[in-house]
Amino acid sequence: MTRLFRIIGRCLLPSLLISGGLMAQPLFTQHEEDQPKDYLTAYFHAGRRQALRESMPANSVAVIFAYPTRTFSNDVSYIYHQNPDLYYFSGYKEPHALLLVFSKQQEDSAGNRFDEVLFVQKKNAQMEQWTGKRLGVEGVKSKLGFTTVYNGEDFPKLGIDFSKFDKILMDPFPIDIPDSKWDKADLYELVQYFKTKTGAPDDLSKDKRFDTKTYRKLTAQLREIKTPEELDLLRKAVEISCQGQNEVMKAVHPDMSELEIQGLHEFVHKKYGAEHVGYGSIIGAGENGCILHYETNTKTRVGNDIILMDVGAEYHGYTADVTRTIPAGGKFSEEQRAVYQLVYDAQEAAFKTLKHGSKWADAEMAARKVITEGLVKLGVAKDENEANKYYPHGLGHHIGLDVHDRGTYDKLKKNMVITIEPGIYIPEGSNCDKKWWSIAVRIEDDLLITEKGYELLSHFAPRKIEDIERLIRENSALDDFRLPPLESGKKKGF
């Protein structure tokens, strides 16, 4: 990778200033004809803003900042990931932005009326050569459908009087915002001017004008119910994730490493057009599967362990969350089979409770009852209270723009998309027979809640023991993929 240099006077100096987004990954390409055609439309985002506006308290304003850029190492940034709320309500993917949505129309000094304003980063030919094309004011108007758009540097000049609003709805301020010395309209400056203009404390809970609770409630109520456009993207993300699971089942063998298995999953995702994973891929063989969010994936040989694979493709911002647990050697052992079947039965029990109007708690209780009673029957736990320690997490969550998506957790509603993910984890040293040690099983599926039940979106990847073992016996498209040995691999340490 080349490094960005800035000419200052007669000196050529490396710019290490990541906070201005100088080394952020390109956000836009020059030609749109070779880009995906199934992004969410400007009409979708406008509809979400209108839905927010209609739910807001009288005489209020919603304030949504972009997420900060983040440094990966030295002068290299992580690939930028937008605040899901800002993307949901605007479609804008670039950093250093601010969206204001008003409960009723406002009027500026020139008599122009508006009920929303988006502040964006300014067009800059030099920076765009390094980090990709920016939409700029005119691009946002033409492509995202906004009427009132300004460069970020114009925010202080507009003189918006925030004191006249009864409520300012917003999330807490983003944390650890980098401050660019060269960009006087970056996110840091936008936040600082907002604080100056409104008198907002760093801790918004200390001033009742700033209502984070209502903001969270309103955005959760909107984001938890998926629109048809969102469902199209989620269906694709889920199916892609399942195809990754399937291909790994067909390709797996004991000499594989956890990292290689991760690579196979993510290769399939990319092949189908998923830009990212929705979270760090979890590939836990044997004892590593007992670590709920194990992400290092460093075991060099999975052997005959069972492998817990929790991997979700992110497609156009929407992420799946699918987990399968498989035997690397092709067949479950007697103990592995017993624990797996118990988790499967718990998931099936939870499925039976799901429909519009049912409670999250009903599904949770159904699954937990099967697991705790089953562990006692197997002799893994002495009683149901002890059995709970082998199932230490909740049953599921919403998915969408976040893998743990914004939503409420009381009653299920039609067009929610949720996960159901019971699991059993018996780490080495547990108070049970050693034959159960290092067995970790989680089965996680993504479901669309319907009026009378549910649709299993992740049905593409097998869940039953016999179906998993059958698929493992099939040939993989990757079986003949061979790479030459590395010359450096002959050295000690490889």
Coordinates of N, CA, C and O in Angstrom, one line a residue, residues 18-28 65-70 77-83 86 92-98 118-122 131-134 152 183 185-188 190:
I18 N -4.9 10.0 10.7 CA -6.0 9.2 10.3 C -7.3 9.8 10.7 O -8.3 9.5 10.1
S19 N -7.3 10.6 11.7 CA -8.6 11.1 12.2 C -9.4 11.9 11.2 O -10.6 11.9 11.2
G20 N -8.7 12.4 10.1 CA -9.5 13.1 9.1 C -9.9 12.1 8.0 O -10.5 12.5 7.0
G21 N -9.7 10.8 8.2 CA -10.1 9.8 7.2 C -9.2 9.8 6.1 O -9.5 9.3 5.0
L22 N -7.9 10.2 6.2 CA -7.0 10.3 5.1 C -6.7 9.0 4.5 O -6.6 8.8 3.3
M23 N -6.6 7.9 5.3 CA -6.3 6.6 4.8 C -7.5 5.7 4.9 O -7.3 4.5 4.9
A24 N -8.7 6.2 5.0 CA -9.8 5.4 5.1 C -10.0 4.7 3.7 O -9.5 5.2 2.7
Q25 N -10.7 3.6 3.8 CA -10.8 2.8 2.5 C -11.8 3.5 1.6 O -12.7 4.3 2.0
P26 N -11.6 3.4 0.3 CA -12.5 4.1 -0.7 C -13.9 3.7 -0.4 O -14.3 2.6 -0.2
L27 N -14.8 4.8 -0.5 CA -16.2 4.6 -0.3 C -17.0 4.5 -1.6 O -18.0 3.9 -1.6
F28 N -16.5 5.2 -2.6 CA -17.3 5.3 -3.8 C -16.3 5.1 -5.0 O -15.2 5.5 -4.9
F65 N -25.3 11.5 14.5 CA -23.9 11.7 14.1 C -23.4 10.5 13.4 O -23.8 9.4 13.7
A66 N -22.5 10.7 12.4 CA -21.8 9.5 11.8 C -20.9 8.9 12.9 O -20.6 9.5 13.9
Y67 N -20.5 7.7 12.6 CA -19.5 7.0 13.5 C -18.1 7.6 13.2 O -17.8 8.0 12.1
P68 N -17.2 7.6 14.2 CA -15.8 8.0 13.9 C -15.1 7.1 13.0 O -15.4 5.9 12.9
T69 N -14.0 7.5 12.4 CA -13.1 6.7 11.7 C -12.2 6.0 12.8 O -12.1 6.6 13.9
R70 N -11.6 4.9 12.5 CA -10.8 4.2 13.5 C -9.5 3.7 12.9 O -9.4 3.3 11.7
S77 N -6.3 3.0 8.3 CA -7.6 3.0 9.0 C -8.3 1.6 8.8 O -8.0 1.0 7.8
Y78 N -9.1 1.3 9.7 CA -10.1 0.2 9.4 C -11.0 0.6 8.3 O -11.3 1.8 8.1
I79 N -11.5 -0.3 7.6 CA -12.6 0.0 6.6 C -13.7 0.7 7.3 O -14.2 0.2 8.4
Y80 N -14.2 1.8 6.8 CA -15.1 2.6 7.5 C -16.5 1.9 7.6 O -17.0 1.4 6.6
H81 N -17.1 2.0 8.7 CA -18.5 1.4 8.9 C -19.3 2.5 9.5 O -19.1 3.0 10.6
Q82 N -20.4 2.9 8.8 CA -21.3 3.9 9.1 C -22.1 3.6 10.3 O -22.4 2.4 10.6
N83 N -22.5 4.6 11.1 CA -23.5 4.5 12.1 C -24.8 3.9 11.5 O -25.3 4.5 10.6
L86 N -27.6 6.3 11.1 CA -27.5 7.3 10.0 C -27.7 6.7 8.6 O -28.3 7.3 7.8
Y92 N -26.4 7.5 3.6 CA -25.1 8.1 3.4 C -24.0 7.2 4.1 O -24.2 6.8 5.3
K93 N -23.0 6.9 3.4 CA -22.0 5.9 3.9 C -20.7 6.5 4.3 O -19.8 5.8 4.8
E94 N -20.5 7.8 4.1 CA -19.2 8.5 4.4 C -19.1 9.0 5.8 O -20.2 9.2 6.5
P95 N -17.9 9.2 6.3 CA -17.7 9.7 7.7 C -18.0 11.2 7.7 O -18.3 11.8 6.7
H96 N -17.9 11.8 8.9 CA -17.9 13.2 9.2 C -19.2 13.8 8.7 O -19.3 14.7 7.9
A97 N -20.3 13.3 9.2 CA -21.6 13.7 8.8 C -22.6 13.9 10.0 O -22.3 13.3 11.1
L98 N -23.6 14.6 9.8 CA -24.6 14.9 10.8 C -26.0 15.0 10.2 O -26.2 15.8 9.2
L118 N -29.0 17.5 6.2 CA -27.9 16.6 6.2 C -26.6 17.4 6.0 O -26.5 18.1 5.0
F119 N -25.6 17.3 6.9 CA -24.3 17.9 6.7 C -23.3 16.8 6.4 O -23.3 15.7 7.0
V120 N -22.6 17.0 5.3 CA -21.7 16.0 4.7 C -20.3 16.5 4.5 O -20.0 17.7 4.6
Q121 N -19.4 15.6 4.3 CA -18.0 16.0 4.0 C -17.9 16.6 2.6 O -18.5 16.2 1.7
K122 N -17.1 17.7 2.5 CA -17.0 18.5 1.3 C -16.2 17.7 0.2 O -15.3 16.9 0.5
T131 N -8.7 8.3 -1.4 CA -9.7 7.6 -0.6 C -11.0 7.3 -1.3 O -11.9 6.7 -0.7
G132 N -11.2 7.7 -2.5 CA -12.4 7.4 -3.2 C -13.3 8.6 -3.4 O -13.2 9.6 -2.6
K133 N -14.2 8.6 -4.4 CA -15.1 9.7 -4.7 C -16.0 10.0 -3.5 O -16.5 9.1 -2.8
R134 N -16.2 11.2 -3.3 CA -17.2 11.7 -2.3 C -18.5 12.2 -3.0 O -18.4 12.7 -4.1
G152 N -20.2 20.1 5.9 CA -20.1 20.2 7.4 C -19.6 21.5 7.9 O -20.0 22.0 9.0
D183 N -8.6 19.2 9.0 CA -10.0 19.3 8.6 C -10.8 19.9 9.7 O -11.0 19.4 10.8
A185 N -13.9 20.6 9.6 CA -15.3 20.2 9.5 C -15.5 18.7 9.7 O -16.4 18.1 9.2
D186 N -14.5 18.1 10.4 CA -14.6 16.6 10.7 C -15.6 16.4 11.8 O -16.2 17.3 12.3
L187 N -15.8 15.1 12.1 CA -16.8 14.7 13.1 C -16.5 15.4 14.5 O -17.4 15.8 15.2
Y188 N -15.2 15.5 14.8 CA -14.8 16.1 16.1 C -15.4 17.6 16.1 O -15.9 18.0 17.1
L190 N -17.8 18.9 14.3 CA -19.3 18.9 14.3 C -19.8 18.7 15.7 O -20.7 19.4 16.2

